[in-house]
Short mmCIF file of C-alpha atoms and ligand atoms in Angstrom, two decimals:
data_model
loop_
_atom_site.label_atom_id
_atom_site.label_comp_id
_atom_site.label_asym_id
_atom_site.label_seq_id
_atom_site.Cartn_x
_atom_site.Cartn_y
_atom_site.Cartn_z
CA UNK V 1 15.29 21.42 -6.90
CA UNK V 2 11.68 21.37 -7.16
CA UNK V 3 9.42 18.39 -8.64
CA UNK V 4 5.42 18.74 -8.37
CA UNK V 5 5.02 21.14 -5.59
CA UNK V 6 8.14 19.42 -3.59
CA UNK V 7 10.92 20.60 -2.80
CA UNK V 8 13.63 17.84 -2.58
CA UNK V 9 16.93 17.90 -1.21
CA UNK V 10 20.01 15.26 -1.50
CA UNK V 11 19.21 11.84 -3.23
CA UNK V 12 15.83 12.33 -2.22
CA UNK V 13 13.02 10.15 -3.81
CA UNK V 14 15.50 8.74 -6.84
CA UNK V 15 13.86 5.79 -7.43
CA UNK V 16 9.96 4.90 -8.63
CA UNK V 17 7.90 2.75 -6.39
CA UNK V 18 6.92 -0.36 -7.61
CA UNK V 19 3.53 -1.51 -6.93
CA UNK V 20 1.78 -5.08 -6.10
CA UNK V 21 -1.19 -5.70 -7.96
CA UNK V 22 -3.27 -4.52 -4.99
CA UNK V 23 -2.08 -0.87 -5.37
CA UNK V 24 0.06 -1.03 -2.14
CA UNK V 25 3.80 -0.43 -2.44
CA UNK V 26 6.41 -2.73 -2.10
CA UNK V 27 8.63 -3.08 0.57
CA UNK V 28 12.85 -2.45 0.23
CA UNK V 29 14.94 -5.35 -0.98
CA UNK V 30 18.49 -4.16 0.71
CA UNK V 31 20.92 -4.26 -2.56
CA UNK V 32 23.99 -2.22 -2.73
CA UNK V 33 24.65 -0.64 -5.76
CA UNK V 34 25.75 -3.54 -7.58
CA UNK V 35 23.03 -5.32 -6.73
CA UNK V 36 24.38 -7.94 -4.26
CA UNK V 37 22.09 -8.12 -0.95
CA UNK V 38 23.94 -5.95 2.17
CA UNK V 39 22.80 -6.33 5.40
CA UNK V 40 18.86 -6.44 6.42
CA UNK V 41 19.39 -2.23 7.89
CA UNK V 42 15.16 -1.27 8.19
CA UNK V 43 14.68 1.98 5.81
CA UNK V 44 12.92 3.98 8.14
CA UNK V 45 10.95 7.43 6.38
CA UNK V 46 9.79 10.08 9.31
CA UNK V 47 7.04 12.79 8.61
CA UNK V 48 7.22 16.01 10.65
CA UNK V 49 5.73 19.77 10.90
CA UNK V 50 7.32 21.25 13.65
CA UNK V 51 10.27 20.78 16.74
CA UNK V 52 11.11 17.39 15.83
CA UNK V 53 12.12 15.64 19.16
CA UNK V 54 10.52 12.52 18.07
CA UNK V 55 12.53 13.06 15.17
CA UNK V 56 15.81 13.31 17.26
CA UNK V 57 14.74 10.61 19.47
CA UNK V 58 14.54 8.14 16.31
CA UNK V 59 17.53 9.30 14.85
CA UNK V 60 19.80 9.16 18.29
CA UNK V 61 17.96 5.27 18.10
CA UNK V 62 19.29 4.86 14.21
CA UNK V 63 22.57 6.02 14.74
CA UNK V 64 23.28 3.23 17.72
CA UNK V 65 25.69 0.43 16.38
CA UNK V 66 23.70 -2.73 16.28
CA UNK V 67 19.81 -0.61 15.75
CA UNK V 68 19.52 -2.19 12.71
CA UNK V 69 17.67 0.68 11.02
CA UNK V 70 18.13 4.02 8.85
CA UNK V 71 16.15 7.09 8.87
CA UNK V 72 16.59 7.19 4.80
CA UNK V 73 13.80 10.35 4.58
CA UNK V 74 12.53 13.38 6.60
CA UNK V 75 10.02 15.29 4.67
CA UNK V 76 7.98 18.25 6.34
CA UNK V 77 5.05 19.80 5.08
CA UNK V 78 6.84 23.28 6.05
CA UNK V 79 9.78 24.40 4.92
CA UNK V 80 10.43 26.30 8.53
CA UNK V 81 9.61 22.76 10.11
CA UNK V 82 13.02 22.63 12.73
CA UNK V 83 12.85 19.00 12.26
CA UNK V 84 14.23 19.23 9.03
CA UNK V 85 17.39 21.06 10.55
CA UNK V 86 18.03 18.14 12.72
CA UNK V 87 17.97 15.36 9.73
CA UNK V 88 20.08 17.75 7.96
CA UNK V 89 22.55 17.90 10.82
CA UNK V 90 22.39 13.89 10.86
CA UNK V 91 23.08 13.66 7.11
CA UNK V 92 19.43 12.55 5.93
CA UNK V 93 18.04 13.32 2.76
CA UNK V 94 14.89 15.98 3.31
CA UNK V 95 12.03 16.74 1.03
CA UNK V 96 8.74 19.23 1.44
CA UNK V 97 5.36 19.02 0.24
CA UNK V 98 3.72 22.44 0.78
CA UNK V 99 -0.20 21.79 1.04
CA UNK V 100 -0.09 25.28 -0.73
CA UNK V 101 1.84 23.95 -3.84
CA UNK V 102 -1.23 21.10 -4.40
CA UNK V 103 -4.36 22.03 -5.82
CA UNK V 104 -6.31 19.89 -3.08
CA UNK V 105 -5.91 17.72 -0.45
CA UNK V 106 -5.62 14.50 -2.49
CA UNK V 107 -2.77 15.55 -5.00
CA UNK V 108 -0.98 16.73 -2.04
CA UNK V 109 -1.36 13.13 -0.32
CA UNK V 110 -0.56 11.41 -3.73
CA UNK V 111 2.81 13.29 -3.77
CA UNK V 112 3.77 12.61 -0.50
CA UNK V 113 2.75 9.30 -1.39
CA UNK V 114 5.56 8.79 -4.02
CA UNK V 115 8.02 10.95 -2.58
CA UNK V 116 7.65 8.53 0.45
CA UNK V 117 7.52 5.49 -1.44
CA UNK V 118 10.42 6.30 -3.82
CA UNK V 119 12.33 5.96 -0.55
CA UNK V 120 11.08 2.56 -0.13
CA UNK V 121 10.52 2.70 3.46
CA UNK V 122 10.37 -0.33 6.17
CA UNK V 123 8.15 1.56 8.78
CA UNK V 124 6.88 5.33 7.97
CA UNK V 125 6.67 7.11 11.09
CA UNK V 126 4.20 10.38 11.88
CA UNK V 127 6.42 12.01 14.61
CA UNK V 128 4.62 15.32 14.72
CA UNK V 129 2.72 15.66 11.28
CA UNK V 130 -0.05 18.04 11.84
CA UNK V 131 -1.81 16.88 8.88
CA UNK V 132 -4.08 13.80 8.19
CA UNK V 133 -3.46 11.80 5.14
CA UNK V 134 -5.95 10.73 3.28
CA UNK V 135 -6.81 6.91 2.36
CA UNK V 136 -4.55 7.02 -0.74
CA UNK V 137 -1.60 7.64 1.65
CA UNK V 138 -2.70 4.98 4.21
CA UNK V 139 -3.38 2.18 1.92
CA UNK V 140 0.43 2.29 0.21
CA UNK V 141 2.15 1.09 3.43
CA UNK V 142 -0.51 -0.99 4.79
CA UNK V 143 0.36 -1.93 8.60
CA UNK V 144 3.47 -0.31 7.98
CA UNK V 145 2.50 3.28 9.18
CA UNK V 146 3.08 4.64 13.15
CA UNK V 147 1.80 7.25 14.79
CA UNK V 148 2.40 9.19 18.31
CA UNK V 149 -0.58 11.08 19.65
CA UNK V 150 0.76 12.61 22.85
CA UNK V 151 -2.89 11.32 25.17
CA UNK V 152 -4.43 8.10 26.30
CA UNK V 153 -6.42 7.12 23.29
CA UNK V 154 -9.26 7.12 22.84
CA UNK V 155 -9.21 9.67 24.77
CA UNK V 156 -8.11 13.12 23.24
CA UNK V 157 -7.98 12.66 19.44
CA UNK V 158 -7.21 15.64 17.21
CA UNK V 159 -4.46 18.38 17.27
CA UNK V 160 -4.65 19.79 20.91
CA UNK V 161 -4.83 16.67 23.03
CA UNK V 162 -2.45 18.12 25.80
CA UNK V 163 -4.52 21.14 26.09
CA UNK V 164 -8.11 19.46 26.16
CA UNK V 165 -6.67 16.51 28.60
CA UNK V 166 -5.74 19.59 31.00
CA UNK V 167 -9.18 21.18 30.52
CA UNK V 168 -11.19 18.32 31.25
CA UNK V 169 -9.11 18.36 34.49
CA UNK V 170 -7.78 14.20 34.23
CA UNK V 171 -5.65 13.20 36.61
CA UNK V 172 -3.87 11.11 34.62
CA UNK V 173 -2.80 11.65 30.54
CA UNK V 174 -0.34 10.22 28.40
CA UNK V 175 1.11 9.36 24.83
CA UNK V 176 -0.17 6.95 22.13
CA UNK V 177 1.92 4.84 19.74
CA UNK V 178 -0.14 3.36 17.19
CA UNK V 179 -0.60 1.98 13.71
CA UNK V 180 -2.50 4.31 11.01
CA UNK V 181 -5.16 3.30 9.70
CA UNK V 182 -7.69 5.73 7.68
CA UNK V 183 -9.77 6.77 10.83
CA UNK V 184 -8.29 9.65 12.98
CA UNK V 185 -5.88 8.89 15.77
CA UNK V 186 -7.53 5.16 15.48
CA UNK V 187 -5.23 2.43 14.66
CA UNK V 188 -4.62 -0.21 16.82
CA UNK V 189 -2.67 0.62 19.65
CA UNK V 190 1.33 -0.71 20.31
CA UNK V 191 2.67 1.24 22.96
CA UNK V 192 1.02 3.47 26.14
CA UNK V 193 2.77 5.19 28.87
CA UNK V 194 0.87 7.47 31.83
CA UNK V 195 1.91 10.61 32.53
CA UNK V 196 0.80 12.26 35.89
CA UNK V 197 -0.90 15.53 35.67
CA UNK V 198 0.96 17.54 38.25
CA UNK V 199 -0.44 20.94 40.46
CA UNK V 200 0.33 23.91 38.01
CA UNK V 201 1.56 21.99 34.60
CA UNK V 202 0.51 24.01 32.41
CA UNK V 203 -0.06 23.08 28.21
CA UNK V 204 3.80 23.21 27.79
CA UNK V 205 5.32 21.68 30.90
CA UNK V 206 2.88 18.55 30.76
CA UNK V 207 3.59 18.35 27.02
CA UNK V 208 7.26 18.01 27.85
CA UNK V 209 6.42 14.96 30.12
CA UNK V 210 4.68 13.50 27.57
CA UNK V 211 7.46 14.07 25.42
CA UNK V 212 10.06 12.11 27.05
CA UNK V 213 7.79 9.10 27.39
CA UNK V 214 7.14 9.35 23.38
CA UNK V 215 10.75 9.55 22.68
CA UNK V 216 11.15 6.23 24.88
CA UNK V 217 8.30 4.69 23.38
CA UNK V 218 8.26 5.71 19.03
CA UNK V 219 12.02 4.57 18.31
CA UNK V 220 11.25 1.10 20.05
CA UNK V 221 7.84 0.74 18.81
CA UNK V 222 9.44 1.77 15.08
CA UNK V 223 12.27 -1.01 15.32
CA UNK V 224 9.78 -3.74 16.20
CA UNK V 225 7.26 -3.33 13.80
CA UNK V 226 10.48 -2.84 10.93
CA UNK V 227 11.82 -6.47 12.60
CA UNK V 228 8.36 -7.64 11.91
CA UNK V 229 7.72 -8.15 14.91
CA UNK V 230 4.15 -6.68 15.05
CA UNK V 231 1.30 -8.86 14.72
CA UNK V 232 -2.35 -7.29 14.01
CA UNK V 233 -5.64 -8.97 14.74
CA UNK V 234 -8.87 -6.55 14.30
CA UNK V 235 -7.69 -3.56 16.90
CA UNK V 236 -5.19 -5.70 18.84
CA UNK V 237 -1.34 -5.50 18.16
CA UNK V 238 0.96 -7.72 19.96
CA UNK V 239 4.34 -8.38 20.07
CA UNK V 240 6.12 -11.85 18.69
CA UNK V 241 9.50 -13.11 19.40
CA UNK V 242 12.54 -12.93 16.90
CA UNK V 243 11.97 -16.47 16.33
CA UNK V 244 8.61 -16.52 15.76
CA UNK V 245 8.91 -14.03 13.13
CA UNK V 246 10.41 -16.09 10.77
CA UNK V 247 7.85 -19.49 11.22
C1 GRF K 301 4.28 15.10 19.82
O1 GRF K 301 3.83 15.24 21.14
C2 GRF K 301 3.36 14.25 18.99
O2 GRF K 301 2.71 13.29 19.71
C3 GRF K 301 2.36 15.26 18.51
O3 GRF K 301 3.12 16.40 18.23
C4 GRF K 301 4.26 16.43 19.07
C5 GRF K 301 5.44 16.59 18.17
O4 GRF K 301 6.57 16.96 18.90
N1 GRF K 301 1.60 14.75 17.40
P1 GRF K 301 8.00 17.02 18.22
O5 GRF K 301 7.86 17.85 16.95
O6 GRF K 301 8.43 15.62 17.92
O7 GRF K 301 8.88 17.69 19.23
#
């Protein structure tokens, strides 16, 4: 099926978001069909362009008994994006906005927008998006939007991190979990892990290092901020208890 330069698959994107009065988009209420409230299961919406291992990683988390959370939506902006084979393997509704299909680069972020919203997501998680979205994206799920950049930000922004951290000859890289905001690789930060540069990794093999820390890092970091458990002050994020949450 095809809607606006999407292509949609399964129940994708049924539903129209509805908005607060500040233009954001509301979060899920959990109702079964009938209406009556089911239990509090995060919705959990993942955006991907390529491999999807962060993908994998956060639906191997999802499918766990007691996770708490559903990845409800993967959309790609490539239909050859492997990720999408994965969440079709798990079940999960897929949808993709083709850049091509938009005539710029704001229609393309204002249907991704409400394809992403009609799923009326918990957390949206960038696992591998090689695309930045532009401030109508960002300001729909304010604080609710993750990101892994596989260096030590600040250091490495942009789209070959792995390769320029190897270049500059550091000792020392690693992954990123973050929040989005509408700055480049710039939110504030939730999770870091080091990775060791080791005598003859090469773009690949480090890469794969990095990897396995991210996979560690995004489904944890995705589950906490869906419990709420994510509090943001200026550029620092910290962590609250399950009880505080609810004071
Ligand atoms: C990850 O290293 C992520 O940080 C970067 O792209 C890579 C995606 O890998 N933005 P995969 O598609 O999840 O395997």
């Amino acid at each position: 099926m095809r809607r606006s330069g999407s292509i949609l698959s399964g129940a994708a994107a049924r539903r129209l978001p509805e908005r607060a009065p500040d233009g954001s988009i509301r979060r899920a209420e959990n109702q079964s069909r009938t209406g009556e409230a089911v239990a509090d299961v995060k919705r959990v919406v993942v955006l991907v362009s390529g491999h999807g291992s962060n993908l994998q990683a956060l639906l191997d988390a999802a499918a766990e008994p007691a996770s708490g959370m559903a990845v409800v939506l993967v959309l790609a902006d490539r239909p050859g994006a492997h990720g999408l084979e994965r969440a079709r393997r798990a079940g999960v509704d897929t949808a993709v906005v083709r850049p091509a299909d938009h005539p710029d680069r704001r229609s393309f972020d204002l249907a991704l927008r409400d394809l992403v919203a009609a799923a009326r997501p918990d957390v949206v998680c960038l696992a591998g998006l090689m695309r930045i979205l532009g401030p109508e994206f960002v300001r729909a799920f304010p604080g609710r939007i993750l990101n892994t950049h596989p260096s030590l930000l600040p250091a490495f922004r942009g789209a070959h991190a792995v390769r320029e951290a190897l270049a500059y000859g550091v000792k020392v890289t690693g992954c990123t979990v973050h929040l989005v905001d509408e700055e480049v690789d710039h939110g504030p930060v939730l999770f870091q892990s080091a990775v060791p540069v080791e005598p003859g990794d090469d773009e690949d093999r480090l890469h794969e290092r990095i990897k396995q820390e991210e996979h560690r890092l995004l489904p944890l970091a995705v589950r906490l901020l869906a419990e709420g458990r994510v509090r943001v002050e200026g550029r620092r994020a910290q962590l609250v208890t399950a009880e505080e949450v609810s004071r």
